[in-house]
Amino acid sequence: QVQLVESGGGLVQAGGSLMLSCAASGIIFSRNNMGWYRQAPGKQRELVAHITSGGTAQYGDSVKGRFTISRDNAKNTVYLQMTSLKPEDTAVYYCRAAWAAYVYWGQGTQVTVSS
Protein backbone atom coordinates (compact mmCIF):
# COMPACT_ATOMS: atom_id res chain seq x y z
CA GLN A 1 0.00 0.00 0.00
CA VAL A 2 1.36 3.37 -1.01
CA GLN A 3 1.54 6.04 1.66
CA LEU A 4 2.78 9.62 1.47
CA VAL A 5 2.77 11.23 4.89
CA GLU A 6 3.37 14.95 5.14
CA SER A 7 4.53 16.67 8.30
CA GLY A 8 5.93 19.98 9.44
CA GLY A 9 3.03 22.29 8.77
CA GLY A 10 1.77 24.80 11.28
CA LEU A 11 1.26 28.45 12.10
CA VAL A 12 4.09 30.90 11.46
CA GLN A 13 4.42 34.66 11.26
CA ALA A 14 5.12 36.40 8.00
CA GLY A 15 8.84 36.36 7.27
CA GLY A 16 9.31 33.09 9.11
CA SER A 17 10.35 29.65 7.94
CA LEU A 18 9.02 26.12 7.95
CA MET A 19 10.34 22.79 6.73
CA LEU A 20 7.85 20.29 5.35
CA SER A 21 8.66 16.60 5.04
CA CYS A 22 6.96 13.84 3.08
CA ALA A 23 7.81 10.27 3.97
CA ALA A 24 6.96 7.72 1.31
CA SER A 25 6.35 4.01 1.59
CA GLY A 26 5.10 1.34 -0.78
CA ILE A 27 6.90 2.82 -3.79
CA ILE A 28 10.39 2.65 -5.23
CA PHE A 29 11.09 6.16 -4.08
CA SER A 30 14.24 6.73 -6.11
CA ARG A 31 12.36 6.16 -9.36
CA ASN A 32 9.65 8.67 -8.60
CA ASN A 33 9.46 12.31 -9.49
CA MET A 34 8.30 14.09 -6.36
CA GLY A 35 6.40 17.30 -5.97
CA TRP A 36 4.80 19.70 -3.55
CA TYR A 37 1.51 21.32 -4.44
CA ARG A 38 -0.75 23.60 -2.47
CA GLN A 39 -4.38 24.56 -2.41
CA ALA A 40 -5.75 27.65 -0.74
CA PRO A 41 -9.47 28.02 0.05
CA GLY A 42 -11.43 28.77 -3.09
CA LYS A 43 -8.43 28.28 -5.35
CA GLN A 44 -7.16 25.52 -7.58
CA ARG A 45 -4.34 23.27 -6.53
CA GLU A 46 -1.04 24.64 -7.85
CA LEU A 47 2.50 23.43 -8.26
CA VAL A 48 4.90 24.69 -5.62
CA ALA A 49 8.01 22.68 -6.43
CA HIS A 50 9.00 19.54 -8.24
CA ILE A 51 12.12 17.39 -8.18
CA THR A 52 12.86 14.65 -10.65
CA SER A 53 14.27 11.24 -9.83
CA GLY A 54 17.60 12.62 -11.01
CA GLY A 55 17.43 15.58 -8.68
CA THR A 56 16.48 18.39 -11.06
CA ALA A 57 14.25 20.92 -9.33
CA GLN A 58 11.76 23.42 -10.63
CA TYR A 59 9.55 25.92 -8.82
CA GLY A 60 6.35 27.82 -9.18
CA ASP A 61 6.92 31.49 -9.96
CA SER A 62 5.48 32.67 -6.67
CA VAL A 63 8.00 30.73 -4.57
CA LYS A 64 11.20 31.01 -6.59
CA GLY A 65 14.06 32.20 -4.44
CA ARG A 66 12.17 31.48 -1.20
CA PHE A 67 11.47 27.74 -1.23
CA THR A 68 13.84 24.83 -1.78
CA ILE A 69 12.87 21.27 -2.58
CA SER A 70 15.21 18.39 -1.84
CA ARG A 71 15.08 14.63 -1.53
CA ASP A 72 16.84 11.94 0.45
CA ASN A 73 16.47 8.64 -1.36
CA ALA A 74 18.01 6.74 1.55
CA LYS A 75 15.19 7.98 3.78
CA ASN A 76 12.43 7.86 1.14
CA THR A 77 11.69 11.46 2.01
CA VAL A 78 11.20 14.70 0.12
CA TYR A 79 11.52 18.06 1.84
CA LEU A 80 10.32 21.59 1.23
CA GLN A 81 12.26 24.32 2.99
CA MET A 82 10.14 27.45 3.04
CA THR A 83 11.61 30.81 3.96
CA SER A 84 10.40 34.42 3.87
CA LEU A 85 6.86 33.14 4.20
CA LYS A 86 3.99 35.42 3.21
CA PRO A 87 0.31 35.33 4.18
CA GLU A 88 -0.48 34.32 0.59
CA ASP A 89 1.50 31.11 1.16
CA THR A 90 -1.30 29.97 3.46
CA ALA A 91 -2.70 26.72 2.06
CA VAL A 92 -2.86 22.99 2.48
CA TYR A 93 0.38 21.55 1.11
CA TYR A 94 0.28 18.18 -0.61
CA CYS A 95 3.05 15.78 -1.51
CA ARG A 96 2.85 13.99 -4.87
CA ALA A 97 4.75 11.02 -6.26
CA ALA A 98 4.72 10.13 -9.93
CA TRP A 99 6.29 7.32 -11.95
CA ALA A 100 5.10 6.21 -15.36
CA ALA A 101 1.30 6.21 -15.23
CA TYR A 102 1.19 6.05 -11.45
CA VAL A 103 0.43 9.15 -9.39
CA TYR A 104 -0.03 9.24 -5.64
CA TRP A 105 -0.99 12.04 -3.26
CA GLY A 106 -0.58 12.58 0.43
CA GLN A 107 -3.37 13.85 2.64
CA GLY A 108 -1.87 17.28 3.07
CA THR A 109 -0.54 19.47 5.84
CA GLN A 110 -1.85 22.91 6.70
CA VAL A 111 0.46 25.90 6.56
CA THR A 112 -0.88 29.17 7.92
CA VAL A 113 1.11 32.39 7.70
CA SER A 114 -0.11 35.26 9.85
CA SER A 115 0.52 38.88 8.96
PDB file of N, CA and C in Angstrom, residues 3 6 8 10 13 17 26-29 37 39 41 44 46 48 53 60 63 74 86 88 103-104 107-108 111 113:
ATOM      1  N   GLN A   3       1.856   4.972   0.714  1.00  0.00           N
ATOM      2  CA  GLN A   3       1.538   6.041   1.661  1.00  0.00           C
ATOM      3  C   GLN A   3       2.517   7.181   1.479  1.00  0.00           C
ATOM      4  N   GLU A   6       2.779  13.631   4.978  1.00  0.00           N
ATOM      5  CA  GLU A   6       3.372  14.949   5.139  1.00  0.00           C
ATOM      6  C   GLU A   6       3.425  15.339   6.615  1.00  0.00           C
ATOM      7  N   GLY A   8       5.184  18.746   9.346  1.00  0.00           N
ATOM      8  CA  GLY A   8       5.929  19.984   9.445  1.00  0.00           C
ATOM      9  C   GLY A   8       5.125  21.249   9.265  1.00  0.00           C
ATOM     10  N   GLY A  10       2.124  24.111  10.044  1.00  0.00           N
ATOM     11  CA  GLY A  10       1.772  24.801  11.276  1.00  0.00           C
ATOM     12  C   GLY A  10       1.515  26.262  11.037  1.00  0.00           C
ATOM     13  N   GLN A  13       4.585  33.247  11.613  1.00  0.00           N
ATOM     14  CA  GLN A  13       4.420  34.655  11.263  1.00  0.00           C
ATOM     15  C   GLN A  13       5.054  34.950   9.909  1.00  0.00           C
ATOM     16  N   SER A  17       9.976  30.819   8.728  1.00  0.00           N
ATOM     17  CA  SER A  17      10.352  29.648   7.937  1.00  0.00           C
ATOM     18  C   SER A  17       9.684  28.388   8.475  1.00  0.00           C
ATOM     19  N   GLY A  26       5.867   2.103   0.192  1.00  0.00           N
ATOM     20  CA  GLY A  26       5.096   1.345  -0.778  1.00  0.00           C
ATOM     21  C   GLY A  26       5.436   1.661  -2.224  1.00  0.00           C
ATOM     22  N   ILE A  27       6.439   2.514  -2.444  1.00  0.00           N
ATOM     23  CA  ILE A  27       6.896   2.816  -3.793  1.00  0.00           C
ATOM     24  C   ILE A  27       8.415   2.703  -3.844  1.00  0.00           C
ATOM     25  N   ILE A  28       8.945   2.581  -5.061  1.00  0.00           N
ATOM     26  CA  ILE A  28      10.390   2.645  -5.230  1.00  0.00           C
ATOM     27  C   ILE A  28      10.722   4.124  -5.334  1.00  0.00           C
ATOM     28  N   PHE A  29      11.021   4.713  -4.198  1.00  0.00           N
ATOM     29  CA  PHE A  29      11.094   6.161  -4.083  1.00  0.00           C
ATOM     30  C   PHE A  29      12.062   6.767  -5.091  1.00  0.00           C
ATOM     31  N   TYR A  37       2.576  20.480  -3.917  1.00  0.00           N
ATOM     32  CA  TYR A  37       1.508  21.318  -4.440  1.00  0.00           C
ATOM     33  C   TYR A  37       0.790  21.951  -3.253  1.00  0.00           C
ATOM     34  N   GLN A  39      -3.038  24.106  -2.067  1.00  0.00           N
ATOM     35  CA  GLN A  39      -4.383  24.559  -2.406  1.00  0.00           C
ATOM     36  C   GLN A  39      -4.894  25.455  -1.301  1.00  0.00           C
ATOM     37  N   PRO A  41      -8.005  28.041   0.129  1.00  0.00           N
ATOM     38  CA  PRO A  41      -9.470  28.022   0.045  1.00  0.00           C
ATOM     39  C   PRO A  41      -9.974  28.774  -1.169  1.00  0.00           C
ATOM     40  N   GLN A  44      -7.574  26.806  -7.036  1.00  0.00           N
ATOM     41  CA  GLN A  44      -7.158  25.517  -7.579  1.00  0.00           C
ATOM     42  C   GLN A  44      -5.819  25.087  -6.968  1.00  0.00           C
ATOM     43  N   GLU A  46      -2.113  24.141  -6.991  1.00  0.00           N
ATOM     44  CA  GLU A  46      -1.044  24.639  -7.853  1.00  0.00           C
ATOM     45  C   GLU A  46       0.289  24.004  -7.483  1.00  0.00           C
ATOM     46  N   VAL A  48       3.964  23.887  -6.405  1.00  0.00           N
ATOM     47  CA  VAL A  48       4.896  24.688  -5.615  1.00  0.00           C
ATOM     48  C   VAL A  48       6.325  24.379  -6.060  1.00  0.00           C
ATOM     49  N   SER A  53      13.525  12.346 -10.423  1.00  0.00           N
ATOM     50  CA  SER A  53      14.271  11.239  -9.832  1.00  0.00           C
ATOM     51  C   SER A  53      15.772  11.503  -9.895  1.00  0.00           C
ATOM     52  N   GLY A  60       7.356  26.879  -8.757  1.00  0.00           N
ATOM     53  CA  GLY A  60       6.349  27.824  -9.183  1.00  0.00           C
ATOM     54  C   GLY A  60       6.874  29.239  -9.072  1.00  0.00           C
ATOM     55  N   VAL A  63       7.142  31.189  -5.662  1.00  0.00           N
ATOM     56  CA  VAL A  63       7.999  30.728  -4.568  1.00  0.00           C
ATOM     57  C   VAL A  63       9.479  30.704  -4.931  1.00  0.00           C
ATOM     58  N   ALA A  74      17.726   7.729   0.508  1.00  0.00           N
ATOM     59  CA  ALA A  74      18.009   6.741   1.553  1.00  0.00           C
ATOM     60  C   ALA A  74      16.913   6.730   2.613  1.00  0.00           C
ATOM     61  N   LYS A  86       4.945  34.325   3.369  1.00  0.00           N
ATOM     62  CA  LYS A  86       3.991  35.416   3.215  1.00  0.00           C
ATOM     63  C   LYS A  86       2.594  34.903   3.541  1.00  0.00           C
ATOM     64  N   GLU A  88       0.078  34.988   1.779  1.00  0.00           N
ATOM     65  CA  GLU A  88      -0.476  34.323   0.589  1.00  0.00           C
ATOM     66  C   GLU A  88       0.081  32.913   0.386  1.00  0.00           C
ATOM     67  N   VAL A 103       0.371   7.889 -10.132  1.00  0.00           N
ATOM     68  CA  VAL A 103       0.435   9.149  -9.393  1.00  0.00           C
ATOM     69  C   VAL A 103      -0.209   8.947  -8.032  1.00  0.00           C
ATOM     70  N   TYR A 104       0.481   9.386  -7.004  1.00  0.00           N
ATOM     71  CA  TYR A 104      -0.026   9.244  -5.638  1.00  0.00           C
ATOM     72  C   TYR A 104       0.051  10.594  -4.926  1.00  0.00           C
ATOM     73  N   GLN A 107      -2.132  13.270   2.127  1.00  0.00           N
ATOM     74  CA  GLN A 107      -3.374  13.848   2.636  1.00  0.00           C
ATOM     75  C   GLN A 107      -3.251  15.332   2.921  1.00  0.00           C
ATOM     76  N   GLY A 108      -2.057  15.850   2.917  1.00  0.00           N
ATOM     77  CA  GLY A 108      -1.870  17.281   3.066  1.00  0.00           C
ATOM     78  C   GLY A 108      -1.531  17.719   4.483  1.00  0.00           C
ATOM     79  N   VAL A 111      -0.496  24.834   6.252  1.00  0.00           N
ATOM     80  CA  VAL A 111       0.462  25.902   6.555  1.00  0.00           C
ATOM     81  C   VAL A 111      -0.316  27.208   6.618  1.00  0.00           C
ATOM     82  N   VAL A 113       0.166  31.304   7.484  1.00  0.00           N
ATOM     83  CA  VAL A 113       1.109  32.392   7.698  1.00  0.00           C
ATOM     84  C   VAL A 113       0.327  33.623   8.131  1.00  0.00           C
TER      85      VAL A 113
END
